[in-house]
């Protein structure tokens, strides 16, 4: 995959890393996964929770984009505990970031209004993009996607796996001036565990929480959870640490004000449909050492970051060209050819960082019937759908629900991927007794690729005998409506890059919209979460993927390759982007 920077002052090469999953055998948890660390400044942030040089079967050959890149092969080391030492620089850290230019307001154009600034509440990537500047997690990912401490200082696991001891950093200040203590961490994990599907899985495994002292917590488990640190690491709807006082005031309800974290930027102001502003937190407790992926030192060069809703793509692009924006959250791939020759912007191709998906409602309505869900699966021809959404050369056909760049990639049940068999679909509909009831298919034009895919997918479903009611909403409304099982049958989204499958939204318990909750799925996910041996975890994941294709809670369309566009004055080393970009260690050049 290539990264062609068209600005002559900034030519970036996107290093690609690959590994064989067998490198993980006998190394405990598959925590450290080497993947492409995108050397472009930014990535197109997909939609929901919203990369390739390595293997896959012949059936997973990607369509190719233009350009080339240099490849580097590395393997990550799996670890059962996280140490107390600070991380050092990596090949992805770029130049000395201590010499950037301080000052200015960075303007980021979003596809719409974030539905909330309470990251515990949603997997939507638009929320993560904004709020991980304000909040932090106990653990995060380094440049090779290995777990490293962030707010934690250390993590120890007892020999029997039943005791997890976390020590937290001392002297870390919240934005309200209070010091973070173990009580804040315990309250945050407990609240998150009542809201997030992944959190519910973790909390259900905890028998007792003990606050040993102000900086030490001990979790006694009912059963071993080999992915304890993975679950608490940075992700969409991740376990951000909030002050206990904020949690005491709201419980599990959405935080409407008082957005207080420990991050490098603090909440300043929000005006609906105009902007969300965060400003530099001068008392930020930065780690020592070099920047390292999503961890290490975080230089706060810009004074203010302003996130501006701009739903119309043409307006976003025009704003970037005019200098009104410095970064676009998302643009469609068909803009690349025009932008790559425009000196007023930097346009780059990115590696695969997610996959597009049609989610089916297994809890209510038509899609409760597995035969009807299987009919949807049989009817769809994925390639025309992907071409409509991503464009030729910007997608990859692959059945795995974990990307090729992870240790968990699998081709299990590939015969059920991309069936393109409308006659089989018609037979399944007849067996199910389908009576022509309209299928309520929700999508958004704010992610234009999703809208285009929904249009083509609807046409294919209608040709197979379905009646489709295509419903178009802004993204915030769609995210709100999908939480009500009585309002929809199918919705579009994209699943952002995941290092470990336990963090996939549909595997985080049974509460993610779609509500995939069969006993077989729950049992397989429990094994995936609790085991620490990689081969046992991989076997559990393959069981999950087989169930995914047999029970059809969703339709994976294909992997998505992205385009980024940003202002030439945005400078600095290239951050990781697969889990959304973080606007630290970069600056605005005069």
Tab-separated table of C-alpha atoms in Angstrom, residues 49-488:
chain	number	residue	atom	x	y	z
A	49	UNK	CA	-16.009	2.100	16.552
A	50	UNK	CA	-14.747	3.231	13.292
A	51	UNK	CA	-3.898	-2.846	7.573
A	52	UNK	CA	-1.686	-5.067	4.442
A	53	UNK	CA	1.483	-6.605	3.413
A	54	UNK	CA	0.978	-10.109	4.636
A	55	UNK	CA	-0.849	-13.204	3.931
A	56	UNK	CA	-4.426	-14.168	3.382
A	57	UNK	CA	-5.506	-16.747	0.900
A	58	UNK	CA	-5.658	-16.288	-2.811
A	59	UNK	CA	-9.274	-15.327	-2.338
A	60	UNK	CA	-8.269	-12.220	-0.433
A	61	UNK	CA	-6.160	-10.499	-3.059
A	62	UNK	CA	-6.786	-6.755	-2.761
A	63	UNK	CA	-7.566	-4.415	-5.554
A	64	UNK	CA	-4.519	-2.205	-5.778
A	65	UNK	CA	-4.038	1.513	-5.667
A	66	UNK	CA	-1.261	3.336	-7.426
A	67	UNK	CA	2.144	3.964	-5.955
A	68	UNK	CA	4.596	1.910	-3.940
A	69	UNK	CA	6.120	1.705	-0.522
A	70	UNK	CA	8.962	0.221	1.402
A	71	UNK	CA	8.222	-2.798	3.547
A	72	UNK	CA	9.655	-3.702	6.914
A	73	UNK	CA	8.890	-7.025	8.564
A	74	UNK	CA	8.757	-7.151	12.352
A	75	UNK	CA	7.118	-9.281	14.985
A	76	UNK	CA	5.612	-8.078	18.216
A	77	UNK	CA	6.267	-9.704	21.528
A	78	UNK	CA	3.304	-10.849	23.576
A	79	UNK	CA	3.401	-10.000	27.256
A	80	UNK	CA	1.449	-11.195	30.250
A	81	UNK	CA	2.291	-8.145	32.358
A	82	UNK	CA	3.135	-4.514	31.675
A	83	UNK	CA	6.195	-3.014	33.237
A	84	UNK	CA	6.861	0.266	34.983
A	85	UNK	CA	9.555	1.673	32.717
A	86	UNK	CA	8.687	4.404	30.245
A	87	UNK	CA	8.725	3.582	26.576
A	88	UNK	CA	11.514	4.767	24.343
A	89	UNK	CA	11.328	6.031	20.800
A	90	UNK	CA	10.446	3.689	17.943
A	91	UNK	CA	10.835	3.636	14.209
A	92	UNK	CA	7.444	5.307	13.988
A	93	UNK	CA	8.338	8.282	16.160
A	94	UNK	CA	9.992	10.325	13.429
A	95	UNK	CA	12.134	13.349	14.165
A	96	UNK	CA	12.822	15.113	17.462
A	97	UNK	CA	9.367	16.407	18.317
A	98	UNK	CA	10.643	18.696	21.051
A	99	UNK	CA	11.411	21.375	18.450
A	100	UNK	CA	7.970	22.035	17.019
A	101	UNK	CA	6.278	25.417	16.771
A	102	UNK	CA	3.976	26.294	19.652
A	103	UNK	CA	0.694	28.152	19.181
A	104	UNK	CA	-2.339	28.460	16.952
A	105	UNK	CA	-5.765	26.872	16.563
A	106	UNK	CA	-5.983	23.573	14.721
A	107	UNK	CA	-9.305	23.309	12.858
A	108	UNK	CA	-10.639	19.824	12.204
A	109	UNK	CA	-13.663	19.362	9.925
A	110	UNK	CA	-15.946	16.566	11.137
A	111	UNK	CA	-18.638	14.804	9.122
A	112	UNK	CA	-21.253	15.898	11.650
A	113	UNK	CA	-22.028	16.632	15.263
A	114	UNK	CA	-20.656	14.137	17.829
A	115	UNK	CA	-23.679	12.565	19.565
A	116	UNK	CA	-21.965	12.853	22.965
A	117	UNK	CA	-18.626	13.755	24.550
A	118	UNK	CA	-18.971	10.944	27.094
A	119	UNK	CA	-16.758	8.284	25.546
A	120	UNK	CA	-18.103	5.542	27.823
A	121	UNK	CA	-21.421	5.758	25.972
A	122	UNK	CA	-20.690	4.981	22.306
A	123	UNK	CA	-18.419	3.197	19.841
A	124	UNK	CA	-18.765	5.989	17.242
A	125	UNK	CA	-15.327	6.999	15.935
A	126	UNK	CA	-16.352	10.647	15.672
A	127	UNK	CA	-16.594	10.676	19.484
A	128	UNK	CA	-13.232	8.955	19.941
A	129	UNK	CA	-11.546	11.374	17.535
A	130	UNK	CA	-12.575	14.313	19.710
A	131	UNK	CA	-12.526	12.913	23.213
A	132	UNK	CA	-9.249	10.995	23.383
A	133	UNK	CA	-7.624	14.424	23.475
A	134	UNK	CA	-9.498	15.072	26.736
A	135	UNK	CA	-9.442	11.652	28.355
A	136	UNK	CA	-6.888	8.903	28.904
A	137	UNK	CA	-6.967	5.177	29.657
A	138	UNK	CA	-4.875	3.037	31.979
A	139	UNK	CA	-3.135	1.334	29.063
A	140	UNK	CA	-2.573	2.188	25.423
A	141	UNK	CA	-0.715	0.934	22.345
A	142	UNK	CA	2.835	1.677	21.260
A	143	UNK	CA	4.005	2.129	17.668
A	144	UNK	CA	4.063	-1.662	17.148
A	145	UNK	CA	0.679	-2.100	18.835
A	146	UNK	CA	1.990	-3.632	21.998
A	147	UNK	CA	0.288	-2.787	25.281
A	148	UNK	CA	2.072	-0.099	27.313
A	149	UNK	CA	1.050	1.795	30.468
A	150	UNK	CA	-0.448	5.283	30.186
A	151	UNK	CA	-2.214	6.262	33.414
A	152	UNK	CA	-1.153	2.954	34.907
A	153	UNK	CA	2.406	2.591	36.097
A	154	UNK	CA	2.391	-1.183	36.318
A	155	UNK	CA	0.221	-4.287	36.074
A	156	UNK	CA	0.951	-7.613	37.757
A	157	UNK	CA	-0.951	-10.881	37.374
A	158	UNK	CA	-0.777	-13.660	39.960
A	159	UNK	CA	0.432	-17.106	38.913
A	160	UNK	CA	-3.100	-18.507	39.005
A	161	UNK	CA	-4.414	-15.587	36.932
A	162	UNK	CA	-7.001	-14.702	39.582
A	163	UNK	CA	-5.459	-11.470	40.881
A	164	UNK	CA	-4.710	-8.390	38.804
A	165	UNK	CA	-2.847	-5.635	40.623
A	166	UNK	CA	-2.690	-2.204	39.020
A	167	UNK	CA	-0.490	0.608	40.257
A	168	UNK	CA	-1.304	4.057	38.890
A	169	UNK	CA	0.957	7.020	38.278
A	170	UNK	CA	1.275	9.560	41.058
A	171	UNK	CA	0.898	13.284	40.494
A	172	UNK	CA	-1.530	13.020	37.564
A	173	UNK	CA	-3.963	15.925	37.642
A	174	UNK	CA	-7.515	16.048	36.346
A	175	UNK	CA	-8.604	19.146	34.465
A	176	UNK	CA	-10.416	20.357	37.599
A	177	UNK	CA	-7.142	20.343	39.554
A	178	UNK	CA	-7.795	17.191	41.596
A	179	UNK	CA	-5.163	14.473	41.639
A	180	UNK	CA	-6.175	11.151	40.123
A	181	UNK	CA	-6.325	8.377	42.719
A	182	UNK	CA	-7.268	4.711	42.817
A	183	UNK	CA	-10.812	5.685	43.838
A	184	UNK	CA	-11.278	7.515	40.516
A	185	UNK	CA	-9.966	4.515	38.598
A	186	UNK	CA	-12.211	2.074	40.457
A	187	UNK	CA	-15.275	4.269	39.907
A	188	UNK	CA	-14.482	4.672	36.195
A	189	UNK	CA	-14.030	0.947	35.588
A	190	UNK	CA	-17.241	0.204	37.478
A	191	UNK	CA	-19.256	2.797	35.512
A	192	UNK	CA	-17.797	1.753	32.184
A	193	UNK	CA	-18.554	-1.853	33.092
A	194	UNK	CA	-22.230	-1.000	33.432
A	195	UNK	CA	-22.414	0.724	30.017
A	196	UNK	CA	-19.952	-0.848	27.579
A	197	UNK	CA	-20.440	-4.385	26.339
A	198	UNK	CA	-16.724	-5.096	26.719
A	199	UNK	CA	-16.783	-3.518	30.166
A	200	UNK	CA	-19.710	-5.709	31.189
A	201	UNK	CA	-17.698	-8.771	30.222
A	202	UNK	CA	-14.811	-7.654	32.410
A	203	UNK	CA	-16.889	-6.602	35.409
A	204	UNK	CA	-18.804	-9.886	35.316
A	205	UNK	CA	-15.473	-11.680	35.795
A	206	UNK	CA	-14.451	-9.542	38.793
A	207	UNK	CA	-15.299	-11.018	42.192
A	208	UNK	CA	-13.909	-8.177	44.301
A	209	UNK	CA	-12.271	-4.782	43.890
A	210	UNK	CA	-9.867	-3.662	46.627
A	211	UNK	CA	-8.408	-0.163	46.835
A	212	UNK	CA	-5.128	-1.021	48.528
A	213	UNK	CA	-4.004	2.594	48.788
A	214	UNK	CA	-4.353	5.829	46.816
A	215	UNK	CA	-2.272	4.440	43.948
A	216	UNK	CA	-2.923	0.677	44.011
A	217	UNK	CA	-5.947	-1.434	43.094
A	218	UNK	CA	-6.377	-5.164	43.324
A	219	UNK	CA	-8.939	-7.061	41.281
A	220	UNK	CA	-9.818	-10.570	42.430
A	221	UNK	CA	-11.329	-12.536	39.552
A	222	UNK	CA	-13.942	-15.271	39.449
A	223	UNK	CA	-12.023	-16.779	36.554
A	224	UNK	CA	-8.809	-15.770	34.791
A	225	UNK	CA	-9.154	-13.033	32.170
A	226	UNK	CA	-6.101	-13.256	29.964
A	227	UNK	CA	-7.013	-10.031	28.161
A	228	UNK	CA	-7.347	-7.809	31.256
A	229	UNK	CA	-4.967	-5.076	30.032
A	230	UNK	CA	-6.249	-5.284	26.439
A	231	UNK	CA	-9.781	-4.612	27.631
A	232	UNK	CA	-8.682	-1.519	29.561
A	233	UNK	CA	-6.546	-0.084	26.736
A	234	UNK	CA	-7.409	2.788	24.392
A	235	UNK	CA	-10.205	1.957	21.963
A	236	UNK	CA	-13.532	3.298	20.781
A	237	UNK	CA	-15.852	3.391	23.811
A	238	UNK	CA	-12.763	2.766	25.888
A	239	UNK	CA	-12.434	2.918	29.653
A	240	UNK	CA	-11.456	6.578	30.050
A	241	UNK	CA	-10.685	7.569	33.625
A	242	UNK	CA	-13.059	10.230	34.975
A	243	UNK	CA	-13.094	11.861	38.427
A	244	UNK	CA	-15.168	9.907	40.929
A	245	UNK	CA	-17.033	13.127	41.717
A	246	UNK	CA	-18.315	13.346	38.126
A	247	UNK	CA	-19.380	9.700	38.163
A	248	UNK	CA	-21.121	10.089	41.516
A	249	UNK	CA	-23.142	12.963	40.058
A	250	UNK	CA	-24.391	11.208	36.893
A	251	UNK	CA	-24.176	7.466	37.490
A	252	UNK	CA	-24.572	5.700	34.150
A	253	UNK	CA	-26.484	8.547	32.502
A	254	UNK	CA	-24.738	10.598	29.823
A	255	UNK	CA	-22.444	13.344	31.037
A	256	UNK	CA	-23.904	16.554	29.614
A	257	UNK	CA	-21.305	18.952	31.026
A	258	UNK	CA	-18.263	18.680	33.242
A	259	UNK	CA	-16.208	16.803	30.648
A	260	UNK	CA	-13.161	16.275	32.856
A	261	UNK	CA	-10.251	13.996	32.135
A	262	UNK	CA	-6.468	13.871	32.446
A	263	UNK	CA	-5.642	14.332	28.753
A	264	UNK	CA	-3.330	16.844	27.080
A	265	UNK	CA	-6.293	19.054	26.112
A	266	UNK	CA	-9.261	20.060	28.237
A	267	UNK	CA	-12.811	20.891	27.268
A	268	UNK	CA	-13.348	24.600	26.606
A	269	UNK	CA	-16.675	25.149	24.850
A	270	UNK	CA	-19.288	23.472	22.691
A	271	UNK	CA	-21.871	25.106	20.461
A	272	UNK	CA	-24.149	22.612	18.752
A	273	UNK	CA	-23.587	22.362	14.993
A	274	UNK	CA	-20.822	24.992	15.192
A	275	UNK	CA	-17.825	23.599	17.058
A	276	UNK	CA	-16.361	21.767	20.017
A	277	UNK	CA	-13.242	23.467	21.377
A	278	UNK	CA	-10.535	21.984	23.557
A	279	UNK	CA	-7.521	23.907	24.818
A	280	UNK	CA	-4.082	22.987	26.045
A	281	UNK	CA	-4.053	21.642	29.621
A	282	UNK	CA	-1.002	23.359	31.034
A	283	UNK	CA	-0.780	21.010	34.043
A	284	UNK	CA	-0.808	17.883	31.883
A	285	UNK	CA	1.295	15.094	33.430
A	286	UNK	CA	3.248	14.024	30.366
A	287	UNK	CA	5.286	10.845	30.380
A	288	UNK	CA	9.013	11.120	29.983
A	289	UNK	CA	10.842	9.793	26.960
A	290	UNK	CA	9.926	9.978	23.299
A	291	UNK	CA	6.497	9.783	21.683
A	292	UNK	CA	5.641	6.139	21.125
A	293	UNK	CA	2.489	5.290	19.207
A	294	UNK	CA	-0.464	6.358	21.349
A	295	UNK	CA	1.791	6.607	24.401
A	296	UNK	CA	5.033	8.192	25.504
A	297	UNK	CA	5.482	11.945	25.605
A	298	UNK	CA	2.700	14.044	24.101
A	299	UNK	CA	3.821	17.513	23.045
A	300	UNK	CA	0.910	19.981	23.098
A	301	UNK	CA	2.023	22.350	20.376
A	302	UNK	CA	-1.282	23.872	19.306
A	303	UNK	CA	-3.109	26.099	21.782
A	304	UNK	CA	-6.615	25.073	20.762
A	305	UNK	CA	-8.188	22.285	18.713
A	306	UNK	CA	-11.535	23.190	17.161
A	307	UNK	CA	-13.724	20.355	15.877
A	308	UNK	CA	-16.203	21.770	13.359
A	309	UNK	CA	-19.210	19.851	11.972
A	310	UNK	CA	-19.192	20.070	8.165
A	311	UNK	CA	-21.568	17.399	6.827
A	312	UNK	CA	-21.256	18.337	3.155
A	313	UNK	CA	-18.129	16.805	1.642
A	314	UNK	CA	-17.769	19.454	-1.065
A	315	UNK	CA	-17.854	22.138	1.601
A	316	UNK	CA	-15.226	20.306	3.660
A	317	UNK	CA	-12.887	20.073	0.685
A	318	UNK	CA	-13.454	23.683	-0.336
A	319	UNK	CA	-12.782	24.744	3.245
A	320	UNK	CA	-9.494	22.846	3.289
A	321	UNK	CA	-8.430	24.363	-0.020
A	322	UNK	CA	-9.318	27.848	1.256
A	323	UNK	CA	-7.372	27.368	4.487
A	324	UNK	CA	-10.467	27.282	6.725
A	325	UNK	CA	-9.674	23.736	7.901
A	326	UNK	CA	-6.393	21.961	8.555
A	327	UNK	CA	-7.665	18.389	8.574
A	328	UNK	CA	-10.670	16.534	7.171
A	329	UNK	CA	-12.075	13.680	9.221
A	330	UNK	CA	-13.353	11.886	6.159
A	331	UNK	CA	-13.469	12.219	2.397
A	332	UNK	CA	-14.548	9.741	-0.242
A	333	UNK	CA	-11.824	8.002	-2.211
A	334	UNK	CA	-13.035	9.403	-5.533
A	335	UNK	CA	-11.639	12.777	-4.415
A	336	UNK	CA	-8.076	11.487	-4.378
A	337	UNK	CA	-7.205	11.984	-8.041
A	338	UNK	CA	-8.295	15.617	-7.938
A	339	UNK	CA	-6.644	16.423	-4.614
A	340	UNK	CA	-3.284	14.721	-5.134
A	341	UNK	CA	-2.317	17.332	-7.740
A	342	UNK	CA	-3.600	20.284	-5.698
A	343	UNK	CA	-0.726	22.225	-4.118
A	344	UNK	CA	-3.054	23.699	-1.502
A	345	UNK	CA	-3.524	20.315	0.208
A	346	UNK	CA	-1.631	17.149	1.027
A	347	UNK	CA	-3.510	14.051	-0.136
A	348	UNK	CA	-2.268	10.576	0.718
A	349	UNK	CA	-3.337	6.986	0.221
A	350	UNK	CA	-3.594	4.920	3.386
A	351	UNK	CA	-3.495	1.201	4.172
A	352	UNK	CA	-6.522	-0.817	5.199
A	353	UNK	CA	-7.714	0.435	8.556
A	354	UNK	CA	-11.192	-1.053	8.852
A	355	UNK	CA	-14.016	-2.870	7.105
A	356	UNK	CA	-17.467	-1.929	5.878
A	357	UNK	CA	-20.491	-3.725	7.244
A	358	UNK	CA	-24.267	-4.043	7.086
A	359	UNK	CA	-25.520	-4.761	10.630
A	360	UNK	CA	-28.681	-6.869	11.039
A	361	UNK	CA	-31.157	-6.623	13.921
A	362	UNK	CA	-31.204	-10.107	15.494
A	363	UNK	CA	-33.402	-8.982	18.409
A	364	UNK	CA	-36.562	-7.627	16.804
A	365	UNK	CA	-38.482	-7.497	13.544
A	366	UNK	CA	-37.827	-9.407	10.341
A	367	UNK	CA	-34.165	-10.101	10.974
A	368	UNK	CA	-34.892	-12.186	14.070
A	369	UNK	CA	-35.343	-15.047	11.601
A	370	UNK	CA	-31.936	-16.524	10.789
A	371	UNK	CA	-33.167	-17.704	7.374
A	372	UNK	CA	-33.991	-14.119	6.408
A	373	UNK	CA	-30.565	-13.019	7.588
A	374	UNK	CA	-29.017	-15.831	5.551
A	375	UNK	CA	-31.061	-14.641	2.569
A	376	UNK	CA	-29.474	-11.186	2.909
A	377	UNK	CA	-26.052	-12.846	3.006
A	378	UNK	CA	-26.812	-14.944	-0.075
A	379	UNK	CA	-28.226	-12.046	-2.110
A	380	UNK	CA	-25.323	-9.624	-1.942
A	381	UNK	CA	-22.583	-9.231	-4.542
A	382	UNK	CA	-19.936	-7.360	-2.563
A	383	UNK	CA	-17.700	-6.052	-5.323
A	384	UNK	CA	-20.222	-3.669	-6.948
A	385	UNK	CA	-21.181	-2.477	-3.457
A	386	UNK	CA	-17.535	-1.790	-2.563
A	387	UNK	CA	-16.856	-0.077	-5.892
A	388	UNK	CA	-19.867	2.182	-5.302
A	389	UNK	CA	-18.674	3.050	-1.810
A	390	UNK	CA	-14.900	3.057	-2.054
A	391	UNK	CA	-14.026	3.188	-5.736
A	392	UNK	CA	-11.874	0.843	-7.772
A	393	UNK	CA	-8.533	0.331	-6.056
A	394	UNK	CA	-9.641	1.402	-2.587
A	395	UNK	CA	-10.936	-1.835	-1.107
A	396	UNK	CA	-9.835	-5.395	-0.439
A	397	UNK	CA	-11.998	-8.516	-0.616
A	398	UNK	CA	-11.420	-10.637	2.481
A	399	UNK	CA	-13.773	-12.768	4.621
A	400	UNK	CA	-11.967	-12.304	7.937
A	401	UNK	CA	-13.512	-10.124	10.636
A	402	UNK	CA	-9.949	-9.420	11.806
A	403	UNK	CA	-7.709	-7.671	9.295
A	404	UNK	CA	-4.805	-9.448	7.597
A	405	UNK	CA	-2.403	-7.270	9.568
A	406	UNK	CA	-3.366	-8.912	12.858
A	407	UNK	CA	-2.415	-12.282	14.287
A	408	UNK	CA	-6.071	-13.337	14.226
A	409	UNK	CA	-6.732	-13.198	10.488
A	410	UNK	CA	-8.693	-16.280	9.368
A	411	UNK	CA	-10.413	-17.585	6.232
A	412	UNK	CA	-12.839	-19.832	8.134
A	413	UNK	CA	-16.245	-19.900	6.368
A	414	UNK	CA	-14.933	-17.994	3.367
A	415	UNK	CA	-17.365	-20.003	1.203
A	416	UNK	CA	-20.201	-17.953	2.765
A	417	UNK	CA	-18.509	-14.628	2.035
A	418	UNK	CA	-19.664	-12.724	-1.059
A	419	UNK	CA	-22.127	-15.444	-2.146
A	420	UNK	CA	-23.833	-13.336	-4.845
A	421	UNK	CA	-26.589	-15.933	-5.250
A	422	UNK	CA	-30.007	-14.227	-5.523
A	423	UNK	CA	-31.718	-17.531	-6.378
A	424	UNK	CA	-30.521	-19.049	-3.107
A	425	UNK	CA	-31.749	-15.906	-1.357
A	426	UNK	CA	-35.208	-16.289	-2.920
A	427	UNK	CA	-35.357	-19.909	-1.758
A	428	UNK	CA	-34.440	-18.919	1.808
A	429	UNK	CA	-37.091	-16.191	1.792
A	430	UNK	CA	-39.690	-18.707	0.649
A	431	UNK	CA	-38.679	-21.118	3.422
A	432	UNK	CA	-38.945	-18.274	5.948
A	433	UNK	CA	-42.406	-17.314	4.723
A	434	UNK	CA	-41.349	-13.748	3.928
A	435	UNK	CA	-44.470	-11.717	3.069
A	436	UNK	CA	-42.944	-8.593	1.540
A	437	UNK	CA	-42.790	-6.574	4.752
A	438	UNK	CA	-40.444	-3.601	4.082
A	439	UNK	CA	-36.926	-3.933	5.427
A	440	UNK	CA	-36.017	-0.687	7.243
A	441	UNK	CA	-32.484	0.012	6.007
A	442	UNK	CA	-30.791	2.975	7.760
A	443	UNK	CA	-27.824	4.828	6.298
A	444	UNK	CA	-26.248	8.281	6.261
A	445	UNK	CA	-24.965	10.613	3.566
A	446	UNK	CA	-22.465	12.128	5.991
A	447	UNK	CA	-20.373	9.043	5.294
A	448	UNK	CA	-20.987	9.098	1.546
A	449	UNK	CA	-19.371	5.704	1.028
A	450	UNK	CA	-21.934	4.130	3.355
A	451	UNK	CA	-24.816	5.800	1.556
A	452	UNK	CA	-23.596	4.619	-1.855
A	453	UNK	CA	-23.156	1.088	-0.538
A	454	UNK	CA	-26.647	1.109	0.959
A	455	UNK	CA	-28.143	2.178	-2.383
A	456	UNK	CA	-26.451	-0.615	-4.347
A	457	UNK	CA	-27.069	-3.161	-1.592
A	458	UNK	CA	-30.758	-2.217	-1.520
A	459	UNK	CA	-31.030	-2.726	-5.266
A	460	UNK	CA	-29.496	-6.185	-4.969
A	461	UNK	CA	-31.803	-7.135	-2.096
A	462	UNK	CA	-34.844	-5.986	-4.044
A	463	UNK	CA	-33.730	-8.086	-7.019
A	464	UNK	CA	-33.648	-11.095	-4.685
A	465	UNK	CA	-37.221	-10.503	-3.505
A	466	UNK	CA	-36.910	-8.130	-0.543
A	467	UNK	CA	-38.933	-4.933	-0.193
A	468	UNK	CA	-36.582	-2.179	1.003
A	469	UNK	CA	-37.407	1.029	2.861
A	470	UNK	CA	-34.143	3.009	2.610
A	471	UNK	CA	-34.005	5.580	5.421
A	472	UNK	CA	-31.358	8.333	5.330
A	473	UNK	CA	-30.380	10.147	8.543
A	474	UNK	CA	-27.564	12.320	9.784
A	475	UNK	CA	-24.961	10.180	11.569
A	476	UNK	CA	-25.820	11.321	15.106
A	477	UNK	CA	-29.482	10.427	14.545
A	478	UNK	CA	-28.605	7.046	13.088
A	479	UNK	CA	-26.396	6.283	16.097
A	480	UNK	CA	-29.262	7.244	18.392
A	481	UNK	CA	-31.925	5.280	16.491
A	482	UNK	CA	-29.872	2.113	16.190
A	483	UNK	CA	-30.048	1.763	19.977
A	484	UNK	CA	-33.794	1.057	19.720
A	485	UNK	CA	-34.458	-2.434	18.372
A	486	UNK	CA	-37.958	-1.453	17.256
A	487	UNK	CA	-36.822	1.184	14.746
A	488	UNK	CA	-34.681	-0.637	12.195
